[in-house]
Amino acid sequence: MAAYQKIIAHLESLANSEIAEHSQRFFKTGKGEYGYGDKFLGIRVPTLRKTAKLYSELSVVETKKLLKSEYHEVRLFSLLILVDQYSRASEDKKEIIYNLYLKHTKYINNWDLVDSSAHYIVGAWLAEKNRSILYELVNSKRLWERRIAMISTFYFIKKGEFNDTLKLSKTLINDPEDLIHKAVGWMLREIGNRDQKIEEKYLEQHYKQMPRTMLRYSIEKFSKKRRQEYLKGEV
């Protein structure tokens, strides 16, 4: 049995219809919702992570097949393998994984898929390279490519580099999607966790323009008094 077929059979054996039904509601798969049409097998993330370790040496070709699956968990499974392989790969293999990722963003089409992979692959690859691709992605018509751009900067934030996050945040400040508001607010909060003065300098210039969700996420770790000042527009 080919590796791809073996993995599909293994994942199908772990499927749970009740979990699948819950996941379809949780990930908003109804008509007009952000995850419209997505399908689920019903496998918990810890189980997927444990299973992915069994196939850690899967070829890039087979992993790419999995990434194109109609099932959400199979795509996540593929991304978990790519993240693990990237962390151990040679520079040439890292470039292959990075390019595969960017060529297949239409399959990385929900917030958990983006959040579990973008900074580990795209952010990591761009750490010492030209980052102009992020400024292309942030202007994409695809919600998930804009989120990839933002979440990729988490890698830079962890290294104490905040400029790209702040620049991209300005571009996304009027984005129509709530999931982008949450992503921007989250990354701003992560900056504040490391240097609150830098975050506050940014907020003082932009917080009155920010959607409420974005602002709430960004100030979540502030004192109650300081949060109220921002929410009331008294800063």
Coordinates of C-alpha atoms in Angstrom, one line a residue:
M1 CA 0.0 0.0 0.0
A2 CA 1.4 3.5 -1.0
A3 CA 2.2 5.9 1.9
Y4 CA -0.6 8.2 0.9
Q5 CA -3.3 5.4 1.0
K6 CA -1.9 4.0 4.2
I7 CA -2.1 7.4 5.9
I8 CA -5.7 8.0 4.7
A9 CA -6.7 4.6 5.9
H10 CA -5.1 5.3 9.3
L11 CA -6.8 8.7 9.6
E12 CA -10.2 7.3 8.6
S13 CA -9.8 4.7 11.3
L14 CA -9.5 7.5 13.8
A15 CA -12.6 9.4 12.6
N16 CA -15.5 10.2 14.9
S17 CA -18.8 11.4 13.5
E18 CA -19.8 13.3 16.7
I19 CA -16.5 15.2 16.7
A20 CA -16.9 15.9 13.0
E21 CA -20.3 17.4 13.5
H22 CA -19.1 19.6 16.3
S23 CA -16.1 20.7 14.2
Q24 CA -18.3 21.7 11.3
R25 CA -20.1 24.1 13.6
F26 CA -17.0 25.3 15.3
F27 CA -15.2 26.1 12.1
K28 CA -18.2 27.9 10.6
T29 CA -18.8 25.7 7.5
G30 CA -22.3 26.9 6.8
K31 CA -23.3 28.9 3.7
G32 CA -21.9 32.4 3.9
E33 CA -19.5 31.5 6.7
Y34 CA -15.7 31.6 6.5
G35 CA -15.3 27.8 6.4
Y36 CA -18.1 27.1 4.0
G37 CA -18.0 23.7 2.5
D38 CA -15.1 22.3 4.5
K39 CA -15.4 18.6 5.5
F40 CA -14.2 16.9 8.7
L41 CA -13.4 13.4 9.7
G42 CA -13.6 14.2 13.4
I43 CA -10.1 13.8 14.8
R44 CA -8.8 15.8 17.8
V45 CA -5.6 17.8 17.3
P46 CA -3.6 15.9 20.0
T47 CA -4.4 12.7 18.1
L48 CA -3.4 14.2 14.8
R49 CA -0.1 15.4 16.3
K50 CA 0.7 12.0 17.8
T51 CA -0.1 10.3 14.5
A52 CA 1.9 12.7 12.5
K53 CA 5.0 11.7 14.4
L54 CA 4.6 8.2 12.9
Y55 CA 5.0 9.6 9.5
S56 CA 7.7 12.2 10.1
E57 CA 9.8 11.1 7.1
L58 CA 7.0 11.2 4.6
S59 CA 8.2 12.5 1.2
V60 CA 7.3 16.0 0.1
V61 CA 5.3 14.6 -2.9
E62 CA 3.1 12.5 -0.6
T63 CA 2.8 15.4 1.9
K64 CA 1.6 17.6 -0.9
K65 CA -1.1 15.1 -1.8
L66 CA -2.4 15.2 1.7
L67 CA -2.4 19.0 1.7
K68 CA -4.9 18.9 -1.2
S69 CA -7.4 16.7 0.7
E70 CA -11.0 17.7 1.0
Y71 CA -10.8 16.9 4.7
H72 CA -9.7 19.6 7.1
E73 CA -7.8 17.2 9.4
V74 CA -5.9 15.6 6.6
R75 CA -4.7 19.1 5.5
L76 CA -3.7 19.9 9.1
F77 CA -1.9 16.6 9.3
S78 CA 0.1 17.5 6.2
L79 CA 1.0 20.9 7.7
L80 CA 2.1 19.3 11.0
I81 CA 4.5 17.1 9.1
L82 CA 5.8 20.0 7.0
V83 CA 6.4 22.1 10.2
D84 CA 8.3 19.2 11.8
Q85 CA 10.3 18.5 8.7
Y86 CA 11.2 22.2 8.2
S87 CA 12.6 22.4 11.7
R88 CA 15.0 19.6 10.9
A89 CA 15.7 20.3 7.2
S90 CA 18.7 21.4 5.3
E91 CA 18.6 24.9 3.7
D92 CA 17.6 23.3 0.3
K93 CA 14.8 21.3 1.9
K94 CA 13.6 24.3 3.8
E95 CA 13.3 26.2 0.5
I96 CA 11.3 23.4 -1.1
I97 CA 8.9 23.3 1.9
Y98 CA 8.6 27.1 1.9
N99 CA 7.8 27.2 -1.8
L100 CA 5.4 24.3 -1.6
Y101 CA 3.6 26.2 1.2
L102 CA 3.2 29.4 -0.8
K103 CA 2.1 27.6 -3.9
H104 CA -0.7 25.8 -2.0
T105 CA -2.2 28.6 0.2
K106 CA -5.7 27.8 -1.2
Y107 CA -5.6 24.6 0.8
I108 CA -4.4 26.4 4.0
N109 CA -7.9 27.8 4.4
N110 CA -8.9 28.1 8.0
W111 CA -7.4 29.9 11.0
D112 CA -6.1 26.8 12.7
L113 CA -4.3 25.7 9.6
V114 CA -2.6 29.1 9.3
D115 CA -1.8 29.5 12.9
S116 CA -0.2 26.2 13.3
S117 CA 2.1 26.6 10.4
A118 CA 2.7 30.1 9.0
H119 CA 5.3 31.4 11.4
Y120 CA 7.1 28.1 11.6
I121 CA 7.6 28.0 7.8
V122 CA 7.1 31.3 6.2
G123 CA 8.3 33.4 9.1
A124 CA 11.2 31.2 9.7
W125 CA 12.3 31.2 6.0
L126 CA 12.0 35.0 5.7
A127 CA 13.8 35.7 9.0
E128 CA 17.1 36.6 7.3
K129 CA 15.7 37.3 3.8
N130 CA 13.7 39.9 1.8
R131 CA 10.2 40.0 3.3
S132 CA 8.4 41.7 0.4
I133 CA 6.2 38.6 -0.1
L134 CA 4.4 39.4 3.1
Y135 CA 3.4 42.8 1.7
E136 CA 2.0 41.0 -1.4
L137 CA 0.1 38.5 0.8
V138 CA -1.3 41.2 3.1
N139 CA -3.0 42.8 0.1
S140 CA -4.4 39.5 -1.2
K141 CA -8.2 39.2 -1.8
R142 CA -8.0 35.9 0.1
L143 CA -8.6 36.2 3.8
W144 CA -6.3 33.3 4.6
E145 CA -3.3 34.8 2.7
R146 CA -3.7 38.0 4.6
R147 CA -3.8 36.0 7.8
I148 CA -0.7 34.1 6.7
A149 CA 1.1 37.4 6.2
M150 CA 0.2 38.6 9.7
I151 CA 0.8 35.3 11.6
S152 CA 4.2 34.8 9.9
T153 CA 5.5 37.8 11.7
F154 CA 5.1 35.9 15.0
Y155 CA 8.5 34.3 14.2
F156 CA 10.0 37.8 14.0
I157 CA 8.3 39.0 17.2
K158 CA 9.8 36.1 19.1
K159 CA 13.2 37.3 18.0
G160 CA 12.4 40.9 19.2
E161 CA 11.7 42.3 15.7
F162 CA 8.5 44.2 15.5
N163 CA 8.7 46.5 12.5
D164 CA 7.0 44.2 9.9
T165 CA 4.2 43.4 12.3
L166 CA 3.5 47.1 12.9
K167 CA 3.6 47.9 9.2
L168 CA 1.3 45.1 8.2
S169 CA -1.0 46.0 11.1
K170 CA -1.5 49.5 9.5
T171 CA -2.4 47.9 6.2
L172 CA -5.0 45.6 7.8
I173 CA -6.5 48.2 10.2
N174 CA -9.6 48.6 8.0
D175 CA -9.8 45.0 6.9
P176 CA -13.5 43.8 6.7
E177 CA -12.8 40.4 8.3
D178 CA -13.1 39.7 12.0
L179 CA -10.6 36.9 11.8
I180 CA -8.0 39.4 10.5
H181 CA -8.9 41.8 13.4
K182 CA -8.2 38.9 15.8
A183 CA -4.9 38.1 14.2
V184 CA -3.7 41.7 14.2
G185 CA -4.8 42.2 17.8
W186 CA -3.1 38.9 18.8
M187 CA 0.3 39.9 17.2
L188 CA 0.1 43.4 18.7
R189 CA -0.5 41.8 22.1
E190 CA 2.6 39.6 21.6
I191 CA 4.6 42.7 20.9
G192 CA 3.3 44.2 24.1
N193 CA 4.2 41.1 26.1
R194 CA 7.8 41.8 25.1
D195 CA 7.8 45.6 25.0
Q196 CA 4.6 47.3 26.1
K197 CA 6.0 50.8 25.4
I198 CA 6.3 49.9 21.7
E199 CA 2.8 48.5 21.5
E200 CA 1.4 51.6 23.3
K201 CA 3.2 54.0 21.0
Y202 CA 1.5 52.2 18.1
L203 CA -1.9 52.1 19.8
E204 CA -1.8 55.8 20.7
Q205 CA -1.5 56.6 17.0
H206 CA -4.0 54.1 15.7
Y207 CA -6.4 52.7 18.4
K208 CA -9.3 55.1 17.6
Q209 CA -9.3 53.7 14.0
M210 CA -9.1 50.0 15.1
P211 CA -12.1 47.7 15.0
R212 CA -13.2 46.9 18.5
T213 CA -12.2 43.2 18.3
M214 CA -8.7 44.2 17.2
L215 CA -8.3 46.6 20.0
R216 CA -9.7 44.2 22.6
Y217 CA -7.3 41.5 21.6
S218 CA -4.3 43.9 21.6
I219 CA -4.9 45.2 25.1
E220 CA -6.0 42.0 26.7
K221 CA -2.9 41.8 29.0
F222 CA -3.1 45.5 30.1
S223 CA -4.3 46.5 33.5
K224 CA -8.1 46.8 33.9
K225 CA -7.7 50.6 34.3
R226 CA -5.6 50.9 31.1
R227 CA -8.0 48.7 29.1
Q228 CA -10.9 50.9 30.1
E229 CA -9.0 54.1 29.1
Y230 CA -8.5 52.6 25.6
L231 CA -12.0 51.3 25.2
K232 CA -13.4 54.7 26.3
G233 CA -11.1 56.6 24.0
E234 CA -9.4 58.4 26.9
V235 CA -5.8 57.7 26.2

